[in-house]
C-alpha cells in the first residue's frame, strides 16, 4: 500500500514567518516529488517539483528531499496571508503521470 | 504548461440520474486522468484514460458507475451514473505534460 503522509494541520504562522510543511512516503522506489497548493474551491496548482536529494529553491519556496529518510518538505519564507491554502504533497514512481499518490494535505493559515 | 477546461463547472442533480463531465486540454496527451476530491479530503484517482483503449480503473471504482470516453488525444468524458448523495464531490480532470501533473478547474457535483 503506497502511502503519503503529511503533518496534520491546520498550521498557523504569523505573517513574515517561515512555514514548514512536512511529508513522508512509504514507497522507497518513489522517483518524483511534488508540492501543490490548493485554495479553497479551486483546483491544485503546482508549486515545486524535486527529484534529487537536497534543496531546491524557487523564490520564497524551498523544497527539501531526503530519500534515505523518505522525507520531503516545503519551506515558505516570509509567509504572506495569500499563502493561506491547503498544501498537497504528491509522490510518484513514474514521472509520466501514472501512480501519483497524494497526501491528505496540510492547511496553512498565515495570520496578518 | 497544459491548459485544461472542464464542463460543467458545477451541477446539482437528482438521485438516480447521470451526469457527463467533459474535459478538454490544449495539447495532445497520451493519458488523461480523472480524480475525485470529496469535501475536506485529498485527491483520489478514479481512472486513467488512454486514447483508443479502455480506461484503467483504480480499486473501488468500476466502469458501470464511472464510464469514460477518450475519443482523441485532447478530450475525455467521465460519466457519473445512477448518482446518489455519496457521489457529491469535486471531479477533476488531469493530464501529465512534460512530467508534471496539471489539473482542470474541477466540476462541483451536488446530488440531492
CSV table of N, CA, C and O in Angstrom, one decimal, chain B residues 4-112:
chain,number,residue,atom,x,y,z
B,4,UNK,N,-6.3,23.2,-19.2
B,4,UNK,CA,-7.4,22.2,-19.2
B,4,UNK,C,-8.7,22.9,-18.8
B,4,UNK,O,-8.7,23.7,-17.9
B,5,UNK,N,-9.7,22.6,-19.6
B,5,UNK,CA,-11.0,23.1,-19.3
B,5,UNK,C,-12.0,22.0,-19.0
B,5,UNK,O,-11.8,20.9,-19.5
B,6,UNK,N,-12.9,22.3,-18.2
B,6,UNK,CA,-14.0,21.3,-17.8
B,6,UNK,C,-15.3,21.9,-17.9
B,6,UNK,O,-15.5,23.0,-17.6
B,7,UNK,N,-16.3,21.1,-18.3
B,7,UNK,CA,-17.7,21.5,-18.3
B,7,UNK,C,-18.5,20.3,-17.8
B,7,UNK,O,-18.3,19.2,-18.2
B,8,UNK,N,-19.6,20.6,-17.0
B,8,UNK,CA,-19.9,21.9,-16.4
B,8,UNK,C,-19.0,22.2,-15.2
B,8,UNK,O,-18.3,21.3,-14.8
B,9,UNK,N,-19.0,23.4,-14.8
B,9,UNK,CA,-18.2,23.8,-13.6
B,9,UNK,C,-18.8,23.3,-12.3
B,9,UNK,O,-18.2,23.0,-11.3
B,10,UNK,N,-20.1,23.3,-12.4
B,10,UNK,CA,-20.9,22.8,-11.2
B,10,UNK,C,-22.3,22.3,-11.6
B,10,UNK,O,-22.8,22.8,-12.7
B,11,UNK,N,-22.9,21.4,-10.9
B,11,UNK,CA,-24.2,21.0,-11.2
B,11,UNK,C,-24.9,20.4,-9.9
B,11,UNK,O,-24.2,19.9,-9.0
B,12,UNK,N,-26.2,20.6,-9.9
B,12,UNK,CA,-27.0,19.9,-8.8
B,12,UNK,C,-27.9,18.9,-9.5
B,12,UNK,O,-28.6,19.3,-10.4
B,13,UNK,N,-27.8,17.7,-9.1
B,13,UNK,CA,-28.5,16.6,-9.8
B,13,UNK,C,-29.4,15.8,-8.8
B,13,UNK,O,-29.1,15.8,-7.6
B,14,UNK,N,-30.4,15.2,-9.3
B,14,UNK,CA,-31.3,14.3,-8.5
B,14,UNK,C,-30.7,12.9,-8.5
B,14,UNK,O,-30.1,12.4,-9.4
B,15,UNK,N,-31.0,12.3,-7.4
B,15,UNK,CA,-30.6,10.9,-7.1
B,15,UNK,C,-31.1,10.1,-8.3
B,15,UNK,O,-32.2,10.2,-8.8
B,16,UNK,N,-30.3,9.1,-8.8
B,16,UNK,CA,-30.7,8.2,-9.8
B,16,UNK,C,-30.4,8.6,-11.2
B,16,UNK,O,-30.5,7.8,-12.2
B,17,UNK,N,-30.0,9.9,-11.4
B,17,UNK,CA,-29.7,10.4,-12.7
B,17,UNK,C,-28.2,10.3,-13.0
B,17,UNK,O,-27.4,9.8,-12.1
B,18,UNK,N,-27.8,10.7,-14.2
B,18,UNK,CA,-26.4,10.6,-14.6
B,18,UNK,C,-25.9,11.9,-15.1
B,18,UNK,O,-26.7,12.7,-15.6
B,19,UNK,N,-24.6,12.2,-14.9
B,19,UNK,CA,-24.0,13.4,-15.4
B,19,UNK,C,-22.8,13.1,-16.1
B,19,UNK,O,-21.9,12.3,-15.7
B,20,UNK,N,-22.6,13.7,-17.3
B,20,UNK,CA,-21.4,13.6,-18.0
B,20,UNK,C,-20.5,14.8,-17.9
B,20,UNK,O,-21.0,15.9,-18.2
B,21,UNK,N,-19.3,14.7,-17.6
B,21,UNK,CA,-18.3,15.8,-17.4
B,21,UNK,C,-17.3,15.7,-18.6
B,21,UNK,O,-16.8,14.7,-18.9
B,22,UNK,N,-17.1,16.9,-19.2
B,22,UNK,CA,-16.2,17.0,-20.3
B,22,UNK,C,-14.9,17.6,-19.9
B,22,UNK,O,-14.9,18.5,-19.1
B,23,UNK,N,-13.9,17.1,-20.5
B,23,UNK,CA,-12.5,17.7,-20.2
B,23,UNK,C,-11.8,17.9,-21.6
B,23,UNK,O,-11.7,17.0,-22.4
B,24,UNK,N,-11.3,19.1,-21.7
B,24,UNK,CA,-10.6,19.5,-23.0
B,24,UNK,C,-9.2,20.0,-22.6
B,24,UNK,O,-9.1,20.8,-21.7
B,25,UNK,N,-8.2,19.5,-23.3
B,25,UNK,CA,-6.8,20.0,-23.0
B,25,UNK,C,-6.2,20.6,-24.3
B,25,UNK,O,-6.6,20.2,-25.4
B,26,UNK,N,-5.4,21.6,-24.1
B,26,UNK,CA,-4.9,22.3,-25.2
B,26,UNK,C,-3.7,21.7,-25.9
B,26,UNK,O,-3.1,22.2,-26.9
B,27,UNK,N,-3.3,20.6,-25.4
B,27,UNK,CA,-2.1,19.8,-26.0
B,27,UNK,C,-2.5,18.4,-26.2
B,27,UNK,O,-3.3,17.9,-25.4
B,28,UNK,N,-1.9,17.7,-27.1
B,28,UNK,CA,-2.2,16.3,-27.2
B,28,UNK,C,-1.4,15.5,-26.1
B,28,UNK,O,-0.2,15.7,-26.0
B,29,UNK,N,-2.1,14.7,-25.4
B,29,UNK,CA,-1.5,13.9,-24.3
B,29,UNK,C,-1.9,12.5,-24.4
B,29,UNK,O,-3.0,12.2,-24.9
B,30,UNK,N,-1.0,11.6,-24.0
B,30,UNK,CA,-1.3,10.2,-24.1
B,30,UNK,C,-2.4,9.8,-23.1
B,30,UNK,O,-3.3,9.1,-23.4
B,31,UNK,N,-2.2,10.2,-21.9
B,31,UNK,CA,-3.0,9.8,-20.8
B,31,UNK,C,-3.8,11.0,-20.2
B,31,UNK,O,-3.2,12.0,-20.0
B,32,UNK,N,-5.0,10.7,-19.9
B,32,UNK,CA,-5.8,11.7,-19.1
B,32,UNK,C,-6.3,11.0,-17.9
B,32,UNK,O,-6.6,9.8,-17.9
B,33,UNK,N,-6.4,11.7,-16.8
B,33,UNK,CA,-6.7,11.1,-15.5
B,33,UNK,C,-8.0,11.8,-14.9
B,33,UNK,O,-8.1,13.0,-15.1
B,34,UNK,N,-8.7,11.0,-14.2
B,34,UNK,CA,-9.9,11.6,-13.6
B,34,UNK,C,-9.8,11.3,-12.1
B,34,UNK,O,-9.5,10.2,-11.6
B,35,UNK,N,-9.9,12.4,-11.3
B,35,UNK,CA,-9.8,12.3,-9.8
B,35,UNK,C,-11.1,12.7,-9.2
B,35,UNK,O,-11.9,13.5,-9.8
B,36,UNK,N,-11.3,12.3,-8.0
B,36,UNK,CA,-12.4,12.8,-7.2
B,36,UNK,C,-11.8,13.4,-5.9
B,36,UNK,O,-10.8,12.8,-5.3
B,37,UNK,N,-12.4,14.5,-5.5
B,37,UNK,CA,-12.0,15.1,-4.2
B,37,UNK,C,-13.2,15.3,-3.4
B,37,UNK,O,-14.0,16.3,-3.7
B,38,UNK,N,-13.4,14.5,-2.4
B,38,UNK,CA,-14.6,14.7,-1.5
B,38,UNK,C,-14.3,15.8,-0.5
B,38,UNK,O,-13.1,16.1,-0.3
B,39,UNK,N,-15.4,16.4,0.0
B,39,UNK,CA,-15.2,17.5,0.9
B,39,UNK,C,-14.2,17.3,2.0
B,39,UNK,O,-14.2,16.3,2.7
B,40,UNK,N,-13.2,18.2,2.1
B,40,UNK,CA,-12.2,18.1,3.1
B,40,UNK,C,-11.2,17.0,2.9
B,40,UNK,O,-10.3,16.8,3.8
B,41,UNK,N,-11.2,16.4,1.8
B,41,UNK,CA,-10.3,15.2,1.6
B,41,UNK,C,-9.3,15.5,0.5
B,41,UNK,O,-9.4,16.5,-0.2
B,42,UNK,N,-8.3,14.6,0.4
B,42,UNK,CA,-7.3,14.8,-0.7
B,42,UNK,C,-7.9,14.2,-2.0
B,42,UNK,O,-9.0,13.8,-2.1
B,43,UNK,N,-7.0,14.0,-3.0
B,43,UNK,CA,-7.4,13.6,-4.3
B,43,UNK,C,-7.3,12.1,-4.4
B,43,UNK,O,-6.4,11.4,-3.9
B,44,UNK,N,-8.3,11.5,-5.0
B,44,UNK,CA,-8.4,10.0,-5.2
B,44,UNK,C,-8.5,9.8,-6.7
B,44,UNK,O,-9.4,10.3,-7.3
B,45,UNK,N,-7.6,9.0,-7.2
B,45,UNK,CA,-7.7,8.7,-8.7
B,45,UNK,C,-8.8,7.7,-8.9
B,45,UNK,O,-8.9,6.7,-8.3
B,46,UNK,N,-9.6,8.1,-9.9
B,46,UNK,CA,-10.7,7.2,-10.3
B,46,UNK,C,-10.2,6.3,-11.4
B,46,UNK,O,-10.4,5.0,-11.3
B,47,UNK,N,-9.7,6.8,-12.5
B,47,UNK,CA,-9.3,6.0,-13.6
B,47,UNK,C,-8.3,6.8,-14.5
B,47,UNK,O,-8.2,8.0,-14.4
B,48,UNK,N,-7.6,6.1,-15.3
B,48,UNK,CA,-6.7,6.6,-16.3
B,48,UNK,C,-7.3,6.3,-17.7
B,48,UNK,O,-7.6,5.1,-18.0
B,49,UNK,N,-7.4,7.3,-18.5
B,49,UNK,CA,-8.0,7.2,-19.8
B,49,UNK,C,-6.9,7.3,-20.9
B,49,UNK,O,-6.3,8.3,-21.0
B,50,UNK,N,-6.8,6.2,-21.7
B,50,UNK,CA,-5.9,6.2,-22.8
B,50,UNK,C,-6.7,6.3,-24.1
B,50,UNK,O,-7.7,5.7,-24.2
B,51,UNK,N,-6.2,7.0,-25.1
B,51,UNK,CA,-6.9,7.1,-26.4
B,51,UNK,C,-6.8,5.8,-27.1
B,51,UNK,O,-5.8,5.2,-27.2
B,52,UNK,N,-8.0,5.3,-27.5
B,52,UNK,CA,-8.0,4.1,-28.3
B,52,UNK,C,-8.1,2.8,-27.5
B,52,UNK,O,-8.1,1.7,-28.1
B,53,UNK,N,-8.2,2.9,-26.2
B,53,UNK,CA,-8.3,1.7,-25.4
B,53,UNK,C,-9.2,2.0,-24.2
B,53,UNK,O,-9.5,3.1,-23.9
B,54,UNK,N,-9.6,0.9,-23.5
B,54,UNK,CA,-10.5,1.1,-22.4
B,54,UNK,C,-9.7,1.7,-21.2
B,54,UNK,O,-8.5,1.5,-21.0
B,55,UNK,N,-10.5,2.5,-20.4
B,55,UNK,CA,-9.8,3.1,-19.3
B,55,UNK,C,-9.4,2.1,-18.2
B,55,UNK,O,-10.0,1.0,-18.1
B,56,UNK,N,-8.5,2.5,-17.5
B,56,UNK,CA,-8.0,1.6,-16.3
B,56,UNK,C,-8.5,2.2,-15.0
B,56,UNK,O,-8.2,3.4,-14.7
B,57,UNK,N,-9.3,1.4,-14.3
B,57,UNK,CA,-9.9,1.9,-13.1
B,57,UNK,C,-9.1,1.5,-11.8
B,57,UNK,O,-8.6,0.4,-11.8
B,58,UNK,N,-9.1,2.4,-10.9
B,58,UNK,CA,-8.5,2.1,-9.6
B,58,UNK,C,-9.4,1.3,-8.7
B,58,UNK,O,-10.7,1.2,-9.0
B,59,UNK,N,-8.9,0.7,-7.7
B,59,UNK,CA,-9.6,-0.1,-6.8
B,59,UNK,C,-10.8,0.7,-6.2
B,59,UNK,O,-10.6,1.8,-5.7
B,60,UNK,N,-12.0,0.1,-6.2
B,60,UNK,CA,-13.1,0.8,-5.7
B,60,UNK,C,-13.9,1.5,-6.7
B,60,UNK,O,-15.0,2.1,-6.3
B,61,UNK,N,-13.5,1.6,-7.9
B,61,UNK,CA,-14.2,2.3,-9.0
B,61,UNK,C,-14.4,1.3,-10.1
B,61,UNK,O,-13.5,0.6,-10.5
B,62,UNK,N,-15.6,1.4,-10.7
B,62,UNK,CA,-16.0,0.4,-11.8
B,62,UNK,C,-16.5,1.2,-12.9
B,62,UNK,O,-17.1,2.2,-12.8
B,63,UNK,N,-16.4,0.5,-14.1
B,63,UNK,CA,-16.8,1.1,-15.3
B,63,UNK,C,-18.3,1.4,-15.4
B,63,UNK,O,-18.7,2.4,-16.0
B,64,UNK,N,-19.1,0.5,-14.8
B,64,UNK,CA,-20.5,0.7,-14.9
B,64,UNK,C,-21.0,2.0,-14.2
B,64,UNK,O,-21.9,2.6,-14.6
B,65,UNK,N,-20.2,2.4,-13.1
B,65,UNK,CA,-20.6,3.5,-12.4
B,65,UNK,C,-19.9,4.8,-13.0
B,65,UNK,O,-20.5,5.9,-12.9
B,66,UNK,N,-18.7,4.6,-13.5
B,66,UNK,CA,-18.0,5.8,-14.0
B,66,UNK,C,-17.5,5.5,-15.4
B,66,UNK,O,-16.2,5.4,-15.6
B,67,UNK,N,-18.3,5.4,-16.4
B,67,UNK,CA,-17.9,5.1,-17.7
B,67,UNK,C,-17.1,6.3,-18.3
B,67,UNK,O,-17.4,7.5,-18.0
B,68,UNK,N,-16.1,6.1,-19.0
B,68,UNK,CA,-15.1,7.1,-19.5
B,68,UNK,C,-15.0,6.9,-21.0
B,68,UNK,O,-14.9,5.8,-21.5
B,69,UNK,N,-15.0,8.0,-21.7
B,69,UNK,CA,-14.7,8.0,-23.1
B,69,UNK,C,-13.4,8.8,-23.4
B,69,UNK,O,-13.1,9.7,-22.7
B,70,UNK,N,-12.6,8.4,-24.4
B,70,UNK,CA,-11.4,9.1,-24.8
B,70,UNK,C,-11.3,9.0,-26.3
B,70,UNK,O,-10.5,8.3,-26.9
B,71,UNK,N,-12.1,9.9,-27.0
B,71,UNK,CA,-12.2,9.7,-28.5
B,71,UNK,C,-10.9,10.3,-29.2
B,71,UNK,O,-10.7,9.9,-30.3
B,72,UNK,N,-10.2,11.1,-28.6
B,72,UNK,CA,-8.9,11.7,-29.2
B,72,UNK,C,-7.9,12.1,-28.1
B,72,UNK,O,-8.2,11.9,-26.9
B,73,UNK,N,-6.8,12.7,-28.6
B,73,UNK,CA,-5.7,13.0,-27.7
B,73,UNK,C,-5.9,14.2,-26.9
B,73,UNK,O,-5.0,14.6,-26.1
B,74,UNK,N,-7.0,15.0,-27.1
B,74,UNK,CA,-7.2,16.2,-26.3
B,74,UNK,C,-8.5,16.2,-25.6
B,74,UNK,O,-8.9,17.3,-24.9
B,75,UNK,N,-9.3,15.2,-25.5
B,75,UNK,CA,-10.6,15.2,-25.0
B,75,UNK,C,-11.0,13.9,-24.3
B,75,UNK,O,-10.6,12.8,-24.7
B,76,UNK,N,-11.7,14.1,-23.2
B,76,UNK,CA,-12.2,12.9,-22.5
B,76,UNK,C,-13.5,13.3,-21.7
B,76,UNK,O,-13.8,14.5,-21.4
B,77,UNK,N,-14.4,12.3,-21.5
B,77,UNK,CA,-15.5,12.5,-20.7
B,77,UNK,C,-15.6,11.5,-19.6
B,77,UNK,O,-15.1,10.3,-19.8
B,78,UNK,N,-16.1,11.9,-18.5
B,78,UNK,CA,-16.4,11.0,-17.3
B,78,UNK,C,-17.9,11.1,-17.0
B,78,UNK,O,-18.4,12.2,-16.9
B,79,UNK,N,-18.6,10.0,-17.0
B,79,UNK,CA,-20.0,10.0,-16.6
B,79,UNK,C,-20.1,9.4,-15.2
B,79,UNK,O,-19.5,8.4,-14.9
B,80,UNK,N,-20.9,10.1,-14.4
B,80,UNK,CA,-21.2,9.6,-13.0
B,80,UNK,C,-22.7,9.1,-13.2
B,80,UNK,O,-23.6,9.8,-13.4
B,81,UNK,N,-22.8,7.7,-13.0
B,81,UNK,CA,-24.1,7.1,-13.3
B,81,UNK,C,-24.9,6.8,-12.1
B,81,UNK,O,-24.3,6.6,-11.0
B,82,UNK,N,-26.2,6.8,-12.2
B,82,UNK,CA,-27.1,6.4,-11.2
B,82,UNK,C,-26.6,7.0,-9.8
B,82,UNK,O,-26.3,6.4,-8.9
B,83,UNK,N,-26.6,8.3,-9.8
B,83,UNK,CA,-26.0,9.1,-8.7
B,83,UNK,C,-26.7,9.0,-7.4
B,83,UNK,O,-28.0,8.8,-7.4
B,84,UNK,N,-26.0,9.0,-6.4
B,84,UNK,CA,-26.5,9.0,-5.0
B,84,UNK,C,-25.8,10.2,-4.3
B,84,UNK,O,-24.8,10.7,-4.8
B,85,UNK,N,-26.4,10.6,-3.1
B,85,UNK,CA,-25.7,11.7,-2.4
B,85,UNK,C,-24.2,11.5,-2.1
B,85,UNK,O,-23.5,12.5,-2.0
B,86,UNK,N,-23.8,10.2,-2.0
B,86,UNK,CA,-22.4,9.9,-1.7
B,86,UNK,C,-21.5,10.3,-2.9
B,86,UNK,O,-20.3,10.4,-2.7
B,87,UNK,N,-22.1,10.6,-4.1
B,87,UNK,CA,-21.3,11.0,-5.2
B,87,UNK,C,-21.0,12.5,-5.2
B,87,UNK,O,-20.3,13.0,-6.1
B,88,UNK,N,-21.6,13.2,-4.3
B,88,UNK,CA,-21.3,14.6,-4.2
B,88,UNK,C,-19.9,14.9,-3.9
B,88,UNK,O,-19.3,14.4,-2.9
B,89,UNK,N,-19.2,15.6,-4.8
B,89,UNK,CA,-17.8,15.7,-4.8
B,89,UNK,C,-17.3,16.7,-5.8
B,89,UNK,O,-18.1,17.2,-6.6
B,90,UNK,N,-16.0,16.9,-5.8
B,90,UNK,CA,-15.4,17.7,-6.9
B,90,UNK,C,-14.7,16.6,-7.8
B,90,UNK,O,-14.0,15.8,-7.3
B,91,UNK,N,-15.0,16.7,-9.1
B,91,UNK,CA,-14.3,15.8,-10.1
B,91,UNK,C,-13.3,16.6,-10.9
B,91,UNK,O,-13.7,17.6,-11.5
B,92,UNK,N,-12.1,16.1,-10.9
B,92,UNK,CA,-11.0,16.8,-11.5
B,92,UNK,C,-10.4,16.0,-12.7
B,92,UNK,O,-10.1,14.8,-12.5
B,93,UNK,N,-10.3,16.6,-13.8
B,93,UNK,CA,-9.6,16.1,-14.9
B,93,UNK,C,-8.1,16.5,-14.8
B,93,UNK,O,-7.8,17.6,-14.4
B,94,UNK,N,-7.2,15.6,-15.2
B,94,UNK,CA,-5.8,15.9,-15.0
B,94,UNK,C,-5.0,15.3,-16.2
B,94,UNK,O,-5.4,14.3,-16.7
B,95,UNK,N,-3.9,15.9,-16.5
B,95,UNK,CA,-3.0,15.4,-17.6
B,95,UNK,C,-1.6,15.5,-17.1
B,95,UNK,O,-1.3,16.3,-16.2
B,96,UNK,N,-0.8,14.6,-17.6
B,96,UNK,CA,0.6,14.7,-17.3
B,96,UNK,C,1.3,15.3,-18.6
B,96,UNK,O,1.2,14.7,-19.7
B,97,UNK,N,1.9,16.4,-18.4
B,97,UNK,CA,2.6,17.1,-19.5
B,97,UNK,C,4.0,17.5,-19.1
B,97,UNK,O,4.2,18.2,-18.1
B,98,UNK,N,4.9,17.0,-19.9
B,98,UNK,CA,6.3,17.2,-19.6
B,98,UNK,C,6.6,16.8,-18.1
B,98,UNK,O,7.3,17.6,-17.4
B,99,UNK,N,6.1,15.7,-17.7
B,99,UNK,CA,6.4,15.0,-16.4
B,99,UNK,C,5.9,15.8,-15.3
B,99,UNK,O,6.3,15.7,-14.1
B,100,UNK,N,4.9,16.7,-15.5
B,100,UNK,CA,4.2,17.4,-14.4
B,100,UNK,C,2.7,17.2,-14.6
B,100,UNK,O,2.1,17.2,-15.7
B,101,UNK,N,2.0,17.0,-13.4
B,101,UNK,CA,0.6,16.7,-13.4
B,101,UNK,C,-0.1,18.1,-13.3
B,101,UNK,O,0.1,18.9,-12.4
B,102,UNK,N,-1.0,18.3,-14.3
B,102,UNK,CA,-1.8,19.6,-14.3
B,102,UNK,C,-3.3,19.2,-14.1
B,102,UNK,O,-3.7,18.1,-14.5
B,103,UNK,N,-4.0,20.1,-13.5
B,103,UNK,CA,-5.4,19.8,-13.2
B,103,UNK,C,-6.3,20.8,-13.8
B,103,UNK,O,-6.0,22.0,-13.9
B,104,UNK,N,-7.5,20.4,-14.2
B,104,UNK,CA,-8.5,21.3,-14.7
B,104,UNK,C,-9.2,22.0,-13.5
B,104,UNK,O,-8.9,21.7,-12.3
B,105,UNK,N,-10.1,22.9,-13.7
B,105,UNK,CA,-10.7,23.7,-12.7
B,105,UNK,C,-11.7,22.9,-11.8
B,105,UNK,O,-12.1,23.3,-10.8
B,106,UNK,N,-12.1,21.7,-12.3
B,106,UNK,CA,-12.9,20.8,-11.5
B,106,UNK,C,-14.4,21.1,-11.8
B,106,UNK,O,-14.8,22.1,-12.3
B,107,UNK,N,-15.2,20.0,-11.5
B,107,UNK,CA,-16.6,20.1,-11.6
B,107,UNK,C,-17.2,19.8,-10.2
B,107,UNK,O,-17.0,18.7,-9.7
B,108,UNK,N,-17.9,20.7,-9.6
B,108,UNK,CA,-18.5,20.5,-8.3
B,108,UNK,C,-19.9,19.9,-8.5
B,108,UNK,O,-20.8,20.5,-9.2
B,109,UNK,N,-20.1,18.7,-8.0
B,109,UNK,CA,-21.3,18.0,-8.1
B,109,UNK,C,-22.0,17.9,-6.8
B,109,UNK,O,-21.4,17.4,-5.8
B,110,UNK,N,-23.3,18.2,-6.8
B,110,UNK,CA,-24.1,18.0,-5.6
B,110,UNK,C,-25.3,17.2,-6.0
B,110,UNK,O,-26.0,17.5,-6.9
B,111,UNK,N,-25.4,16.0,-5.3
B,111,UNK,CA,-26.5,15.1,-5.6
B,111,UNK,C,-27.5,15.2,-4.4
B,111,UNK,O,-27.2,15.0,-3.3
B,112,UNK,N,-28.8,15.5,-4.8
B,112,UNK,CA,-29.8,15.6,-3.8
B,112,UNK,C,-30.6,14.3,-3.6
B,112,UNK,O,-30.8,13.6,-4.6
